[in-house]
């Protein structure tokens, strides 16, 4: 089925396959457990948006995508996309949807929403991401002895990520290069 979508999308028959791969940097402003951290994550998306960039396509279109925030932990999900085209190479996407986090038991328990400016093969993206956290204990030591244990309740983390991604064919090239580097690193014992 995916092969059929790729072929018909490439021919311009049914619209444009939505593919992106890139990197984002985020700052957490959520609950105590991770507050103030900054982290870099990878992002990958594969979906479909009606109309593509054909000259006779409507200025506005809709679609959806499966995505993966590649960080610690991995956060997969789905989101709906509303796209506004300005010309054949420039568009603006608004997107939102649920995600699954490591403690979700397979159910959606997080959320993401964002905006993306697509210019040719490059996308500038900004996304809000929220996910729940488990209760945890913080241990404080002085001179090697445990002096204090602080208990932190569960809550929600809220992070704002900004970044850049490649779309279309360029995203497949990025994914291929990164996959190749992981294979080479694994073969040389980098993950042992």
PDB file of N, CA, C and O in Angstrom, residues 4-52:
ATOM      1  N   UNK A   4       2.332   1.874  -3.383  1.00  0.00           N
ATOM      2  CA  UNK A   4       1.349   2.453  -4.293  1.00  0.00           C
ATOM      3  C   UNK A   4       1.215   3.950  -4.044  1.00  0.00           C
ATOM      4  O   UNK A   4       1.177   4.750  -4.987  1.00  0.00           O
ATOM      5  N   UNK A   5       1.171   4.361  -2.747  1.00  0.00           N
ATOM      6  CA  UNK A   5       1.072   5.773  -2.406  1.00  0.00           C
ATOM      7  C   UNK A   5       2.300   6.536  -2.890  1.00  0.00           C
ATOM      8  O   UNK A   5       2.187   7.640  -3.412  1.00  0.00           O
ATOM      9  N   UNK A   6       3.491   5.959  -2.730  1.00  0.00           N
ATOM     10  CA  UNK A   6       4.723   6.613  -3.165  1.00  0.00           C
ATOM     11  C   UNK A   6       4.735   6.789  -4.684  1.00  0.00           C
ATOM     12  O   UNK A   6       5.051   7.861  -5.195  1.00  0.00           O
ATOM     13  N   UNK A   7       4.357   5.737  -5.422  1.00  0.00           N
ATOM     14  CA  UNK A   7       4.356   5.802  -6.887  1.00  0.00           C
ATOM     15  C   UNK A   7       3.348   6.812  -7.392  1.00  0.00           C
ATOM     16  O   UNK A   7       3.656   7.672  -8.217  1.00  0.00           O
ATOM     17  N   UNK A   8       2.097   6.754  -6.891  1.00  0.00           N
ATOM     18  CA  UNK A   8       1.079   7.685  -7.377  1.00  0.00           C
ATOM     19  C   UNK A   8       1.374   9.108  -6.933  1.00  0.00           C
ATOM     20  O   UNK A   8       1.110  10.061  -7.662  1.00  0.00           O
ATOM     21  N   UNK A   9       1.976   9.278  -5.761  1.00  0.00           N
ATOM     22  CA  UNK A   9       2.363  10.605  -5.319  1.00  0.00           C
ATOM     23  C   UNK A   9       3.463  11.156  -6.212  1.00  0.00           C
ATOM     24  O   UNK A   9       3.435  12.313  -6.612  1.00  0.00           O
ATOM     25  N   UNK A  10       4.437  10.321  -6.527  1.00  0.00           N
ATOM     26  CA  UNK A  10       5.535  10.740  -7.397  1.00  0.00           C
ATOM     27  C   UNK A  10       5.057  11.132  -8.779  1.00  0.00           C
ATOM     28  O   UNK A  10       5.607  12.014  -9.422  1.00  0.00           O
ATOM     29  N   UNK A  11       4.000  10.497  -9.259  1.00  0.00           N
ATOM     30  CA  UNK A  11       3.431  10.823 -10.568  1.00  0.00           C
ATOM     31  C   UNK A  11       2.537  12.056 -10.503  1.00  0.00           C
ATOM     32  O   UNK A  11       2.064  12.527 -11.533  1.00  0.00           O
ATOM     33  N   UNK A  12       2.245  12.549  -9.296  1.00  0.00           N
ATOM     34  CA  UNK A  12       1.381  13.725  -9.166  1.00  0.00           C
ATOM     35  C   UNK A  12      -0.092  13.401  -9.289  1.00  0.00           C
ATOM     36  O   UNK A  12      -0.912  14.296  -9.415  1.00  0.00           O
ATOM     37  N   UNK A  13      -0.455  12.129  -9.244  1.00  0.00           N
ATOM     38  CA  UNK A  13      -1.834  11.729  -9.468  1.00  0.00           C
ATOM     39  C   UNK A  13      -2.736  12.050  -8.291  1.00  0.00           C
ATOM     40  O   UNK A  13      -3.818  12.592  -8.451  1.00  0.00           O
ATOM     41  N   UNK A  14      -2.307  11.703  -7.086  1.00  0.00           N
ATOM     42  CA  UNK A  14      -3.176  11.850  -5.925  1.00  0.00           C
ATOM     43  C   UNK A  14      -2.737  12.937  -4.969  1.00  0.00           C
ATOM     44  O   UNK A  14      -3.410  13.223  -4.005  1.00  0.00           O
ATOM     45  N   UNK A  15      -1.631  13.575  -5.182  1.00  0.00           N
ATOM     46  CA  UNK A  15      -1.159  14.598  -4.267  1.00  0.00           C
ATOM     47  C   UNK A  15       0.271  14.333  -3.857  1.00  0.00           C
ATOM     48  O   UNK A  15       0.996  13.632  -4.528  1.00  0.00           O
ATOM     49  N   UNK A  16       0.654  14.901  -2.764  1.00  0.00           N
ATOM     50  CA  UNK A  16       2.049  14.841  -2.350  1.00  0.00           C
ATOM     51  C   UNK A  16       2.198  14.052  -1.062  1.00  0.00           C
ATOM     52  O   UNK A  16       1.537  14.323  -0.074  1.00  0.00           O
ATOM     53  N   UNK A  17       3.104  13.074  -1.086  1.00  0.00           N
ATOM     54  CA  UNK A  17       3.458  12.341   0.116  1.00  0.00           C
ATOM     55  C   UNK A  17       4.208  13.309   1.033  1.00  0.00           C
ATOM     56  O   UNK A  17       5.094  14.030   0.591  1.00  0.00           O
ATOM     57  N   UNK A  18       3.822  13.361   2.291  1.00  0.00           N
ATOM     58  CA  UNK A  18       4.441  14.265   3.258  1.00  0.00           C
ATOM     59  C   UNK A  18       5.543  13.508   3.973  1.00  0.00           C
ATOM     60  O   UNK A  18       5.281  12.583   4.731  1.00  0.00           O
ATOM     61  N   UNK A  19       6.799  13.856   3.704  1.00  0.00           N
ATOM     62  CA  UNK A  19       7.939  13.226   4.376  1.00  0.00           C
ATOM     63  C   UNK A  19       8.860  14.316   4.898  1.00  0.00           C
ATOM     64  O   UNK A  19       9.143  15.284   4.201  1.00  0.00           O
ATOM     65  N   UNK A  20       9.316  14.153   6.141  1.00  0.00           N
ATOM     66  CA  UNK A  20      10.257  15.096   6.729  1.00  0.00           C
ATOM     67  C   UNK A  20      11.205  14.360   7.663  1.00  0.00           C
ATOM     68  O   UNK A  20      10.822  13.384   8.307  1.00  0.00           O
ATOM     69  N   UNK A  21      12.432  14.844   7.745  1.00  0.00           N
ATOM     70  CA  UNK A  21      13.421  14.338   8.702  1.00  0.00           C
ATOM     71  C   UNK A  21      14.318  15.508   9.085  1.00  0.00           C
ATOM     72  O   UNK A  21      14.769  16.251   8.218  1.00  0.00           O
ATOM     73  N   UNK A  22      14.532  15.683  10.383  1.00  0.00           N
ATOM     74  CA  UNK A  22      15.338  16.815  10.810  1.00  0.00           C
ATOM     75  C   UNK A  22      15.699  16.770  12.274  1.00  0.00           C
ATOM     76  O   UNK A  22      15.667  15.720  12.914  1.00  0.00           O
ATOM     77  N   UNK A  23      16.021  17.949  12.818  1.00  0.00           N
ATOM     78  CA  UNK A  23      16.480  18.068  14.199  1.00  0.00           C
ATOM     79  C   UNK A  23      15.799  19.281  14.840  1.00  0.00           C
ATOM     80  O   UNK A  23      15.518  20.282  14.170  1.00  0.00           O
ATOM     81  N   UNK A  24      15.512  19.164  16.155  1.00  0.00           N
ATOM     82  CA  UNK A  24      14.889  20.248  16.900  1.00  0.00           C
ATOM     83  C   UNK A  24      15.606  20.405  18.240  1.00  0.00           C
ATOM     84  O   UNK A  24      16.103  19.439  18.802  1.00  0.00           O
ATOM     85  N   UNK A  25      15.638  21.622  18.750  1.00  0.00           N
ATOM     86  CA  UNK A  25      16.187  21.904  20.075  1.00  0.00           C
ATOM     87  C   UNK A  25      15.044  22.443  20.918  1.00  0.00           C
ATOM     88  O   UNK A  25      14.296  23.318  20.475  1.00  0.00           O
ATOM     89  N   UNK A  26      14.896  21.887  22.137  1.00  0.00           N
ATOM     90  CA  UNK A  26      13.767  22.281  22.973  1.00  0.00           C
ATOM     91  C   UNK A  26      14.174  22.678  24.366  1.00  0.00           C
ATOM     92  O   UNK A  26      15.220  22.274  24.877  1.00  0.00           O
ATOM     93  N   UNK A  27      13.319  23.462  24.993  1.00  0.00           N
ATOM     94  CA  UNK A  27      13.505  23.874  26.389  1.00  0.00           C
ATOM     95  C   UNK A  27      12.249  23.502  27.154  1.00  0.00           C
ATOM     96  O   UNK A  27      11.143  23.825  26.733  1.00  0.00           O
ATOM     97  N   UNK A  28      12.417  22.816  28.286  1.00  0.00           N
ATOM     98  CA  UNK A  28      11.295  22.350  29.088  1.00  0.00           C
ATOM     99  C   UNK A  28      10.889  23.418  30.095  1.00  0.00           C
ATOM    100  O   UNK A  28      11.720  23.954  30.813  1.00  0.00           O
ATOM    101  N   UNK A  29       9.585  23.706  30.161  1.00  0.00           N
ATOM    102  CA  UNK A  29       9.082  24.639  31.167  1.00  0.00           C
ATOM    103  C   UNK A  29       7.961  23.985  31.973  1.00  0.00           C
ATOM    104  O   UNK A  29       7.048  24.632  32.460  1.00  0.00           O
ATOM    105  N   UNK A  30       8.069  22.648  32.135  1.00  0.00           N
ATOM    106  CA  UNK A  30       7.036  21.880  32.810  1.00  0.00           C
ATOM    107  C   UNK A  30       7.261  21.739  34.299  1.00  0.00           C
ATOM    108  O   UNK A  30       7.785  22.627  34.961  1.00  0.00           O
ATOM    109  N   UNK A  31       6.863  20.587  34.834  1.00  0.00           N
ATOM    110  CA  UNK A  31       6.942  20.326  36.268  1.00  0.00           C
ATOM    111  C   UNK A  31       8.386  20.150  36.722  1.00  0.00           C
ATOM    112  O   UNK A  31       9.309  20.104  35.935  1.00  0.00           O
ATOM    113  N   UNK A  32       8.556  19.992  38.037  1.00  0.00           N
ATOM    114  CA  UNK A  32       9.883  19.978  38.648  1.00  0.00           C
ATOM    115  C   UNK A  32      10.825  18.906  38.114  1.00  0.00           C
ATOM    116  O   UNK A  32      12.027  19.098  38.079  1.00  0.00           O
ATOM    117  N   UNK A  33      10.299  17.746  37.722  1.00  0.00           N
ATOM    118  CA  UNK A  33      11.173  16.616  37.435  1.00  0.00           C
ATOM    119  C   UNK A  33      12.185  16.888  36.336  1.00  0.00           C
ATOM    120  O   UNK A  33      13.274  16.360  36.366  1.00  0.00           O
ATOM    121  N   UNK A  34      11.841  17.701  35.371  1.00  0.00           N
ATOM    122  CA  UNK A  34      12.770  17.986  34.265  1.00  0.00           C
ATOM    123  C   UNK A  34      12.862  19.467  33.967  1.00  0.00           C
ATOM    124  O   UNK A  34      13.389  19.859  32.949  1.00  0.00           O
ATOM    125  N   UNK A  35      12.337  20.317  34.823  1.00  0.00           N
ATOM    126  CA  UNK A  35      12.219  21.744  34.515  1.00  0.00           C
ATOM    127  C   UNK A  35      13.575  22.362  34.190  1.00  0.00           C
ATOM    128  O   UNK A  35      14.555  22.128  34.866  1.00  0.00           O
ATOM    129  N   UNK A  36      13.565  23.151  33.154  1.00  0.00           N
ATOM    130  CA  UNK A  36      14.758  23.894  32.799  1.00  0.00           C
ATOM    131  C   UNK A  36      15.716  23.177  31.872  1.00  0.00           C
ATOM    132  O   UNK A  36      16.678  23.758  31.420  1.00  0.00           O
ATOM    133  N   UNK A  37      15.451  21.894  31.553  1.00  0.00           N
ATOM    134  CA  UNK A  37      16.405  21.193  30.699  1.00  0.00           C
ATOM    135  C   UNK A  37      16.259  21.662  29.255  1.00  0.00           C
ATOM    136  O   UNK A  37      15.216  22.126  28.827  1.00  0.00           O
ATOM    137  N   UNK A  38      17.327  21.549  28.518  1.00  0.00           N
ATOM    138  CA  UNK A  38      17.291  21.755  27.075  1.00  0.00           C
ATOM    139  C   UNK A  38      17.799  20.484  26.445  1.00  0.00           C
ATOM    140  O   UNK A  38      18.708  19.850  26.960  1.00  0.00           O
ATOM    141  N   UNK A  39      17.201  20.087  25.341  1.00  0.00           N
ATOM    142  CA  UNK A  39      17.667  18.880  24.681  1.00  0.00           C
ATOM    143  C   UNK A  39      17.478  18.997  23.184  1.00  0.00           C
ATOM    144  O   UNK A  39      16.667  19.773  22.702  1.00  0.00           O
ATOM    145  N   UNK A  40      18.261  18.214  22.470  1.00  0.00           N
ATOM    146  CA  UNK A  40      18.169  18.136  21.022  1.00  0.00           C
ATOM    147  C   UNK A  40      17.535  16.807  20.666  1.00  0.00           C
ATOM    148  O   UNK A  40      17.895  15.775  21.218  1.00  0.00           O
ATOM    149  N   UNK A  41      16.558  16.833  19.760  1.00  0.00           N
ATOM    150  CA  UNK A  41      15.864  15.623  19.335  1.00  0.00           C
ATOM    151  C   UNK A  41      15.836  15.553  17.825  1.00  0.00           C
ATOM    152  O   UNK A  41      15.820  16.570  17.147  1.00  0.00           O
ATOM    153  N   UNK A  42      15.777  14.335  17.321  1.00  0.00           N
ATOM    154  CA  UNK A  42      15.506  14.133  15.916  1.00  0.00           C
ATOM    155  C   UNK A  42      14.006  14.080  15.711  1.00  0.00           C
ATOM    156  O   UNK A  42      13.244  13.846  16.646  1.00  0.00           O
ATOM    157  N   UNK A  43      13.561  14.298  14.501  1.00  0.00           N
ATOM    158  CA  UNK A  43      12.139  14.198  14.178  1.00  0.00           C
ATOM    159  C   UNK A  43      12.003  13.586  12.787  1.00  0.00           C
ATOM    160  O   UNK A  43      12.788  13.881  11.889  1.00  0.00           O
ATOM    161  N   UNK A  44      11.044  12.671  12.647  1.00  0.00           N
ATOM    162  CA  UNK A  44      10.767  12.053  11.348  1.00  0.00           C
ATOM    163  C   UNK A  44       9.257  11.962  11.169  1.00  0.00           C
ATOM    164  O   UNK A  44       8.540  11.658  12.124  1.00  0.00           O
ATOM    165  N   UNK A  45       8.777  12.253   9.967  1.00  0.00           N
ATOM    166  CA  UNK A  45       7.351  12.207   9.673  1.00  0.00           C
ATOM    167  C   UNK A  45       7.119  11.539   8.324  1.00  0.00           C
ATOM    168  O   UNK A  45       7.906  11.703   7.399  1.00  0.00           O
ATOM    169  N   UNK A  46       6.024  10.789   8.240  1.00  0.00           N
ATOM    170  CA  UNK A  46       5.602  10.190   6.977  1.00  0.00           C
ATOM    171  C   UNK A  46       4.087  10.225   6.937  1.00  0.00           C
ATOM    172  O   UNK A  46       3.424   9.686   7.829  1.00  0.00           O
ATOM    173  N   UNK A  47       3.532  10.894   5.926  1.00  0.00           N
ATOM    174  CA  UNK A  47       2.083  11.017   5.827  1.00  0.00           C
ATOM    175  C   UNK A  47       1.661  11.456   4.440  1.00  0.00           C
ATOM    176  O   UNK A  47       2.380  11.262   3.463  1.00  0.00           O
ATOM    177  N   UNK A  48       0.498  12.087   4.379  1.00  0.00           N
ATOM    178  CA  UNK A  48      -0.070  12.470   3.094  1.00  0.00           C
ATOM    179  C   UNK A  48      -0.843  13.781   3.243  1.00  0.00           C
ATOM    180  O   UNK A  48      -1.571  13.966   4.213  1.00  0.00           O
ATOM    181  N   UNK A  49      -0.655  14.679   2.290  1.00  0.00           N
ATOM    182  CA  UNK A  49      -1.417  15.929   2.229  1.00  0.00           C
ATOM    183  C   UNK A  49      -1.993  16.032   0.826  1.00  0.00           C
ATOM    184  O   UNK A  49      -1.274  15.859  -0.163  1.00  0.00           O
ATOM    185  N   UNK A  50      -3.278  16.301   0.718  1.00  0.00           N
ATOM    186  CA  UNK A  50      -3.936  16.353  -0.593  1.00  0.00           C
ATOM    187  C   UNK A  50      -3.381  17.473  -1.459  1.00  0.00           C
ATOM    188  O   UNK A  50      -2.930  18.493  -0.968  1.00  0.00           O
ATOM    189  N   UNK A  51      -3.415  17.261  -2.760  1.00  0.00           N
ATOM    190  CA  UNK A  51      -3.114  18.313  -3.716  1.00  0.00           C
ATOM    191  C   UNK A  51      -1.679  18.514  -4.110  1.00  0.00           C
ATOM    192  O   UNK A  51      -1.403  18.932  -5.216  1.00  0.00           O
ATOM    193  N   UNK A  52      -0.728  18.245  -3.252  1.00  0.00           N
ATOM    194  CA  UNK A  52       0.673  18.464  -3.595  1.00  0.00           C
ATOM    195  C   UNK A  52       0.944  19.908  -3.942  1.00  0.00           C
ATOM    196  O   UNK A  52       0.266  20.817  -3.489  1.00  0.00           O
TER     197      UNK A  52
END
